[in-house]
N, CA, C and O atoms as a Tinker XYZ file with bonds, in Angstrom:
   312  protein
     1  N      0.533000   -1.261000    0.014000    73     2
     2  CA    -0.033000   -0.298000   -0.222000    64     1     3
     3  C      0.955000    1.191000    0.043000    63     2     4     5
     4  O      0.682000    2.363000   -0.216000    81     3
     5  N      1.908000    0.715000    0.524000    73     3     6
     6  CA     2.902000    2.796000    0.831000    64     5     7
     7  C      3.332000    2.512000   -0.450000    63     6     8     9
     8  O      4.010000    3.535000   -0.547000    81     7
     9  N      3.512000    1.908000   -1.621000    73     7    10
    10  CA     3.989000    2.161000   -3.176000    64     9    11
    11  C      3.109000    2.637000   -3.470000    63    10    12    13
    12  O      3.404000    3.584000   -4.198000    81    11
    13  N      1.301000    2.484000   -3.229000    73    11    14
    14  CA     0.177000    3.235000   -4.396000    64    13    15
    15  C      0.671000    4.979000   -3.637000    63    14    16    17
    16  O      0.570000    5.954000   -4.382000    81    15
    17  N      0.942000    5.090000   -2.843000    73    15    18
    18  CA     1.294000    6.901000   -2.203000    64    17    19
    19  C      2.475000    6.949000   -3.123000    63    18    20    21
    20  O      1.937000    7.527000   -4.068000    81    19
    21  N      3.674000    6.750000   -3.493000    73    19    22
    22  CA     4.367000    6.725000   -4.361000    64    21    23
    23  C      3.728000    6.828000   -5.599000    63    22    24    25
    24  O      4.127000    7.874000   -6.110000    81    23
    25  N      2.942000    6.269000   -6.327000    73    23    26
    26  CA     2.566000    6.205000   -7.420000    64    25    27
    27  C      1.782000    7.714000   -7.663000    63    26    28    29
    28  O      1.872000    8.530000   -8.580000    81    27
    29  N      1.031000    7.694000   -6.494000    73    27    30
    30  CA     0.039000    8.878000   -6.463000    64    29    31
    31  C      0.803000   10.192000   -6.239000    63    30    32    33
    32  O      0.165000   11.242000   -6.313000    81    31
    33  N      2.230000   10.221000   -5.950000    73    31    34
    34  CA     2.823000   11.002000   -5.781000    64    33    35
    35  C      3.477000   11.272000   -7.686000    63    34    36    37
    36  O      3.549000   12.386000   -8.203000    81    35
    37  N      3.740000   10.374000   -8.169000    73    35    38
    38  CA     4.407000   10.530000   -9.350000    64    37    39
    39  C      3.653000   11.123000  -10.269000    63    38    40    41
    40  O      4.027000   11.830000  -11.205000    81    39
    41  N      2.072000   10.662000   -9.826000    73    39    42
    42  CA     1.074000   11.474000  -10.946000    64    41    43
    43  C      0.879000   12.853000  -10.603000    63    42    44    45
    44  O      0.980000   13.751000  -11.439000    81    43
    45  N      0.599000   13.046000   -9.375000    73    43    46
    46  CA     0.569000   14.405000   -8.790000    64    45    47
    47  C      1.631000   15.125000   -9.288000    63    46    48    49
    48  O      1.179000   16.166000   -9.764000    81    47
    49  N      2.898000   15.066000   -9.414000    73    47    50
    50  CA     4.056000   15.874000   -9.650000    64    49    51
    51  C      4.135000   15.853000  -11.434000    63    50    52    53
    52  O      4.590000   16.771000  -12.116000    81    51
    53  N      3.431000   14.251000  -12.076000    73    51    54
    54  CA     3.335000   15.018000  -13.456000    64    53    55
    55  C      2.232000   16.177000  -14.239000    63    54    56    57
    56  O      2.309000   16.955000  -15.190000    81    55
    57  N      0.968000   15.694000  -13.020000    73    55    58
    58  CA     0.160000   16.834000  -13.299000    64    57    59
    59  C      0.231000   18.375000  -12.601000    63    58    60    61
    60  O     -0.646000   19.223000  -12.767000    81    59
    61  N      1.335000   18.549000  -11.865000    73    59    62
    62  CA     1.974000   19.703000  -11.352000    64    61    63
    63  C      2.765000   20.675000  -12.058000    63    62    64    65
    64  O      2.698000   21.904000  -12.041000    81    63
    65  N      3.896000   19.514000  -12.985000    73    63    66
    66  CA     4.769000   20.156000  -14.549000    64    65    67
    67  C      3.570000   20.386000  -15.212000    63    66    68    69
    68  O      3.196000   21.528000  -14.945000    81    67
    69  N      2.886000   19.878000  -15.872000    73    67    70
    70  CA     2.271000   20.306000  -17.065000    64    69    71
    71  C      1.502000   21.719000  -16.824000    63    70    72    73
    72  O      1.376000   22.655000  -17.614000    81    71
    73  N      0.890000   21.548000  -15.112000    73    71    74
    74  CA     0.103000   22.679000  -15.074000    64    73    75
    75  C      1.141000   24.092000  -14.995000    63    74    76    77
    76  O      0.707000   25.180000  -15.373000    81    75
    77  N      2.563000   23.936000  -14.457000    73    75    78
    78  CA     3.265000   24.604000  -14.240000    64    77    79
    79  C      4.360000   25.172000  -15.638000    63    78    80    81
    80  O      5.122000   26.139000  -15.637000    81    79
    81  N      4.115000   24.268000  -16.646000    73    79    82
    82  CA     4.164000   24.534000  -18.062000    64    81    83
    83  C      3.057000   25.215000  -18.663000    63    82    84    85
    84  O      3.244000   25.819000  -19.720000    81    83
    85  N      1.899000   25.193000  -18.111000    73    83    86
    86  CA     0.966000   26.038000  -18.699000    64    85    87
    87  C      0.830000   27.256000  -18.109000    63    86    88    89
    88  O     -0.050000   27.985000  -18.566000    81    87
    89  N      1.453000   27.629000  -17.251000    73    87    90
    90  CA     1.245000   29.003000  -16.254000    64    89    91
    91  C      0.513000   28.901000  -15.471000    63    90    92    93
    92  O      0.187000   30.008000  -15.044000    81    91
    93  N      0.023000   28.100000  -14.997000    73    91    94
    94  CA    -1.199000   27.818000  -13.907000    64    93    95
    95  C     -0.771000   27.747000  -12.776000    63    94    96    97
    96  O     -0.929000   26.630000  -12.284000    81    95
    97  N     -0.119000   28.727000  -11.920000    73    95    98
    98  CA     0.985000   28.567000  -11.055000    64    97    99
    99  C      0.576000   28.186000   -9.741000    63    98   100   101
   100  O      1.249000   27.581000   -8.906000    81    99
   101  N     -1.437000   28.902000   -9.576000    73    99   102
   102  CA    -1.741000   28.184000   -7.760000    64   101   103
   103  C     -1.864000   26.786000   -8.482000    63   102   104   105
   104  O     -0.777000   26.230000   -8.325000    81   103
   105  N     -2.625000   26.062000   -9.129000    73   103   106
   106  CA    -3.077000   24.863000   -9.480000    64   105   107
   107  C     -1.842000   24.272000   -9.357000    63   106   108   109
   108  O     -1.866000   23.840000   -8.205000    81   107
   109  N     -0.891000   24.017000   -9.785000    73   107   110
   110  CA     0.655000   23.899000   -9.704000    64   109   111
   111  C      1.394000   23.561000   -8.139000    63   110   112   113
   112  O      1.659000   22.540000   -7.506000    81   111
   113  N      1.539000   24.941000   -7.943000    73   111   114
   114  CA     1.944000   24.675000   -6.222000    64   113   115
   115  C      0.724000   23.332000   -5.673000    63   114   116   117
   116  O      0.919000   22.128000   -5.501000    81   115
   117  N     -0.332000   24.033000   -5.539000    73   115   118
   118  CA    -1.595000   22.588000   -5.260000    64   117   119
   119  C     -0.692000   21.164000   -4.961000    63   118   120   121
   120  O     -0.484000   20.477000   -3.961000    81   119
   121  N     -0.289000   21.115000   -6.345000    73   119   122
   122  CA    -0.308000   19.553000   -6.797000    64   121   123
   123  C      0.932000   19.623000   -6.639000    63   122   124   125
   124  O      1.275000   18.469000   -6.900000    81   123
   125  N      2.125000   20.355000   -6.315000    73   123   126
   126  CA     3.146000   19.811000   -6.104000    64   125   127
   127  C      3.198000   19.622000   -4.392000    63   126   128   129
   128  O      3.692000   18.605000   -3.905000    81   127
   129  N      2.580000   20.824000   -3.460000    73   127   130
   130  CA     1.993000   20.050000   -2.332000    64   129   131
   131  C      2.051000   18.960000   -2.282000    63   130   132   133
   132  O      2.997000   18.387000   -1.742000    81   131
   133  N      0.946000   18.280000   -2.890000    73   131   134
   134  CA     0.273000   16.810000   -2.512000    64   133   135
   135  C      1.328000   15.931000   -3.096000    63   134   136   137
   136  O      1.304000   14.737000   -2.795000    81   135
   137  N      2.382000   16.450000   -4.012000    73   135   138
   138  CA     3.635000   15.530000   -4.363000    64   137   139
   139  C      3.891000   14.880000   -3.236000    63   138   140   141
   140  O      3.704000   13.703000   -2.925000    81   139
   141  N      4.690000   16.484000   -2.212000    73   139   142
   142  CA     5.302000   16.118000   -1.090000    64   141   143
   143  C      4.644000   15.184000   -0.359000    63   142   144   145
   144  O      5.151000   14.078000   -0.169000    81   143
   145  N      3.499000   15.504000    0.108000    73   143   146
   146  CA     2.668000   15.108000    0.923000    64   145   147
   147  C      2.707000   13.176000    0.697000    63   146   148   149
   148  O      3.238000   12.424000    1.515000    81   147
   149  N      2.082000   12.760000   -0.462000    73   147   150
   150  CA     2.293000   11.421000   -0.964000    64   149   151
   151  C      3.359000   10.804000   -0.938000    63   150   152   153
   152  O      3.283000    9.579000   -0.845000    81   151
   153  N      4.932000   11.554000   -1.026000    73   151   154
   154  CA     6.166000   10.785000   -0.863000    64   153   155
   155  C      6.454000   10.733000    0.585000    63   154   156   157
   156  O      7.071000    9.837000    1.160000    81   155
   157  N      5.942000   11.785000    1.105000    73   155   158
   158  CA     6.434000   11.483000    2.449000    64   157   159
   159  C      5.436000   10.333000    3.345000    63   158   160   161
   160  O      5.824000    9.678000    4.313000    81   159
   161  N      4.275000   10.303000    2.825000    73   159   162
   162  CA     3.301000    9.394000    3.545000    64   161   163
   163  C      3.981000    7.532000    2.934000    63   162   164   165
   164  O      3.825000    6.440000    3.481000    81   163
   165  N      4.496000    7.789000    2.022000    73   163   166
   166  CA     4.302000    6.829000    1.095000    64   165   167
   167  C      6.136000    5.673000    1.991000    63   166   168   169
   168  O      6.483000    4.503000    1.827000    81   167
   169  N      6.698000    6.709000    2.752000    73   167   170
   170  CA     8.101000    6.709000    2.960000    64   169   171
   171  C      7.610000    5.572000    4.506000    63   170   172   173
   172  O      8.163000    4.502000    4.759000    81   171
   173  N      6.650000    6.101000    5.196000    73   171   174
   174  CA     6.649000    5.875000    6.610000    64   173   175
   175  C      6.541000    4.842000    7.316000    63   174   176   177
   176  O      6.929000    4.512000    8.436000    81   175
   177  N      5.645000    4.125000    6.067000    73   175   178
   178  CA     5.555000    2.120000    6.313000    64   177   179
   179  C      4.423000    2.254000    7.653000    63   178   180   181
   180  O      4.584000    1.586000    8.674000    81   179
   181  N      3.314000    3.178000    7.484000    73   179   182
   182  CA     2.416000    2.737000    8.228000    64   181   183
   183  C      1.368000    1.090000    7.920000    63   182   184   185
   184  O      1.539000    0.198000    7.088000    81   183
   185  N      0.852000    1.174000    8.448000    73   183   186
   186  CA    -0.445000   -0.441000    8.298000    64   185   187
   187  C     -1.045000   -0.158000    7.440000    63   186   188   189
   188  O     -1.287000    1.030000    7.221000    81   187
   189  N     -1.579000   -1.314000    6.509000    73   187   190
   190  CA    -2.256000   -1.188000    4.826000    64   189   191
   191  C     -3.695000   -0.201000    5.669000    63   190   192   193
   192  O     -4.082000    0.921000    5.342000    81   191
   193  N     -4.310000   -1.204000    6.951000    73   191   194
   194  CA    -5.670000    0.139000    7.676000    64   193   195
   195  C     -5.337000    1.526000    7.498000    63   194   196   197
   196  O     -6.035000    2.329000    6.879000    81   195
   197  N     -3.815000    1.876000    8.288000    73   195   198
   198  CA    -3.977000    3.381000    8.342000    64   197   199
   199  C     -3.649000    4.165000    7.041000    63   198   200   201
   200  O     -3.726000    5.392000    6.985000    81   199
   201  N     -3.257000    3.334000    5.943000    73   199   202
   202  CA    -3.367000    4.182000    4.411000    64   201   203
   203  C     -4.746000    4.106000    4.354000    63   202   204   205
   204  O     -5.259000    5.200000    4.587000    81   203
   205  N     -5.467000    3.299000    4.151000    73   203   206
   206  CA    -7.012000    3.088000    3.609000    64   205   207
   207  C     -7.154000    4.324000    4.100000    63   206   208   209
   208  O     -7.024000    5.286000    3.344000    81   207
   209  N     -7.498000    4.526000    5.698000    73   207   210
   210  CA    -8.242000    5.238000    6.699000    64   209   211
   211  C     -7.255000    6.799000    5.711000    63   210   212   213
   212  O     -8.050000    7.454000    5.038000    81   211
   213  N     -6.206000    7.165000    5.655000    73   211   214
   214  CA    -5.583000    8.417000    5.202000    64   213   215
   215  C     -6.274000    8.627000    3.740000    63   214   216   217
   216  O     -6.795000    9.707000    3.461000    81   215
   217  N     -6.255000    7.704000    2.961000    73   215   218
   218  CA    -6.845000    8.078000    1.376000    64   217   219
   219  C     -8.322000    8.074000    1.369000    63   218   220   221
   220  O     -8.933000    8.436000    0.363000    81   219
   221  N     -8.883000    7.711000    2.367000    73   219   222
   222  CA   -10.371000    8.111000    2.290000    64   221   223
   223  C    -10.612000    9.219000    2.469000    63   222   224   225
   224  O    -11.337000    9.999000    1.852000    81   223
   225  N     -9.727000    9.381000    3.726000    73   223   226
   226  CA    -9.616000   11.200000    4.521000    64   225   227
   227  C     -9.319000   11.862000    3.004000    63   226   228   229
   228  O    -10.380000   12.241000    2.508000    81   227
   229  N     -8.439000   12.043000    2.346000    73   227   230
   230  CA    -7.927000   12.803000    1.143000    64   229   231
   231  C     -8.691000   12.864000    0.515000    63   230   232   233
   232  O     -8.853000   13.992000    0.049000    81   231
   233  N     -9.793000   11.653000   -0.002000    73   231   234
   234  CA   -10.717000   11.716000   -0.659000    64   233   235
   235  C    -11.809000   12.577000   -0.790000    63   234   236   237
   236  O    -12.341000   13.236000   -1.682000    81   235
   237  N    -12.026000   12.257000    0.878000    73   235   238
   238  CA   -13.508000   13.132000    1.233000    64   237   239
   239  C    -13.274000   14.434000    1.000000    63   238   240   241
   240  O    -14.000000   15.141000    0.301000    81   239
   241  N    -12.166000   14.837000    1.621000    73   239   242
   242  CA   -11.701000   16.500000    2.004000    64   241   243
   243  C    -11.288000   17.098000    0.070000    63   242   244   245
   244  O    -11.481000   18.255000   -0.304000    81   243
   245  N    -10.792000   16.108000   -0.735000    73   243   246
   246  CA   -10.698000   16.389000   -1.994000    64   245   247
   247  C    -12.133000   16.969000   -2.288000    63   246   248   249
   248  O    -12.320000   18.184000   -2.357000    81   247
   249  N    -13.027000   16.146000   -2.438000    73   247   250
   250  CA   -14.450000   15.767000   -2.862000    64   249   251
   251  C    -14.743000   17.341000   -2.445000    63   250   252   253
   252  O    -14.891000   18.333000   -3.158000    81   251
   253  N    -14.770000   17.173000   -0.973000    73   251   254
   254  CA   -16.040000   18.649000   -0.446000    64   253   255
   255  C    -15.102000   19.884000   -0.956000    63   254   256   257
   256  O    -15.733000   20.934000   -1.075000    81   255
   257  N    -13.818000   19.953000   -1.256000    73   255   258
   258  CA   -12.995000   21.318000   -2.055000    64   257   259
   259  C    -13.396000   21.552000   -3.259000    63   258   260   261
   260  O    -13.739000   22.702000   -3.535000    81   259
   261  N    -13.454000   20.401000   -4.370000    73   259   262
   262  CA   -14.092000   20.642000   -4.912000    64   261   263
   263  C    -15.267000   21.146000   -5.607000    63   262   264   265
   264  O    -15.495000   21.887000   -6.564000    81   263
   265  N    -16.217000   20.157000   -4.384000    73   263   266
   266  CA   -17.741000   20.493000   -4.379000    64   265   267
   267  C    -18.150000   22.664000   -4.041000    63   266   268   269
   268  O    -18.838000   23.499000   -4.628000    81   267
   269  N    -17.405000   22.679000   -3.027000    73   267   270
   270  CA   -17.020000   23.622000   -2.442000    64   269   271
   271  C    -16.641000   25.361000   -3.355000    63   270   272   273
   272  O    -17.014000   26.526000   -3.212000    81   271
   273  N    -15.825000   24.699000   -4.165000    73   271   274
   274  CA   -15.107000   25.363000   -5.212000    64   273   275
   275  C    -15.747000   25.628000   -6.478000    63   274   276   277
   276  O    -15.564000   26.693000   -7.069000    81   275
   277  N    -16.695000   24.455000   -7.045000    73   275   278
   278  CA   -17.104000   24.995000   -7.978000    64   277   279
   279  C    -18.871000   25.315000   -7.617000    63   278   280   281
   280  O    -19.632000   25.911000   -8.379000    81   279
   281  N    -19.104000   24.946000   -6.747000    73   279   282
   282  CA   -20.595000   25.535000   -6.808000    64   281   283
   283  C    -20.270000   27.159000   -5.967000    63   282   284   285
   284  O    -21.315000   27.806000   -6.038000    81   283
   285  N    -19.150000   27.981000   -5.212000    73   283   286
   286  CA   -19.581000   28.948000   -3.941000    64   285   287
   287  C    -18.795000   29.640000   -4.695000    63   286   288   289
   288  O    -19.348000   30.726000   -4.866000    81   287
   289  N    -17.565000   29.598000   -5.374000    73   287   290
   290  CA   -16.281000   30.077000   -5.960000    64   289   291
   291  C    -16.466000   30.770000   -7.362000    63   290   292   293
   292  O    -16.488000   31.983000   -7.572000    81   291
   293  N    -16.605000   29.679000   -8.346000    73   291   294
   294  CA   -17.170000   29.833000   -9.326000    64   293   295
   295  C    -18.770000   30.348000  -10.095000    63   294   296   297
   296  O    -18.973000   30.882000  -11.185000    81   295
   297  N    -19.518000   30.018000   -9.244000    73   295   298
   298  CA   -20.899000   30.594000   -9.713000    64   297   299
   299  C    -21.622000   29.929000  -10.365000    63   298   300   301
   300  O    -21.105000   28.933000  -10.872000    81   299
   301  N    -22.974000   30.162000  -10.607000    73   299   302
   302  CA   -23.467000   29.845000  -11.554000    64   301   303
   303  C    -23.619000   30.330000  -13.102000    63   302   304   305
   304  O    -24.224000   31.399000  -13.181000    81   303
   305  N    -23.368000   29.999000  -13.857000    73   303   306
   306  CA   -23.513000   30.967000  -14.964000    64   305   307
   307  C    -24.832000   31.354000  -15.243000    63   306   308   309
   308  O    -25.709000   30.633000  -14.767000    81   307
   309  N    -25.251000   32.542000  -16.052000    73   307   310
   310  CA   -26.635000   32.992000  -16.052000    64   309   311
   311  C    -26.862000   32.750000  -17.793000    63   310   312
   312  O    -27.946000   33.007000  -18.316000    81   311
């Protein structure tokens, strides 16, 4: 399971580099931070249950943040 967090770190790094190349600096910074956290978690050797709980917590926060941003910050087109 620890390898999966390193794989997530790799893909978030790829997304961050593409965003940085596309001049989306805030987006790239967000993904660079996620990359650092995923690589750190990938080398801490927690139990599988701990990794699953952290992943689901991350997913809940990500979906709540995405929903908040898309509804309240972007607004509804008229």
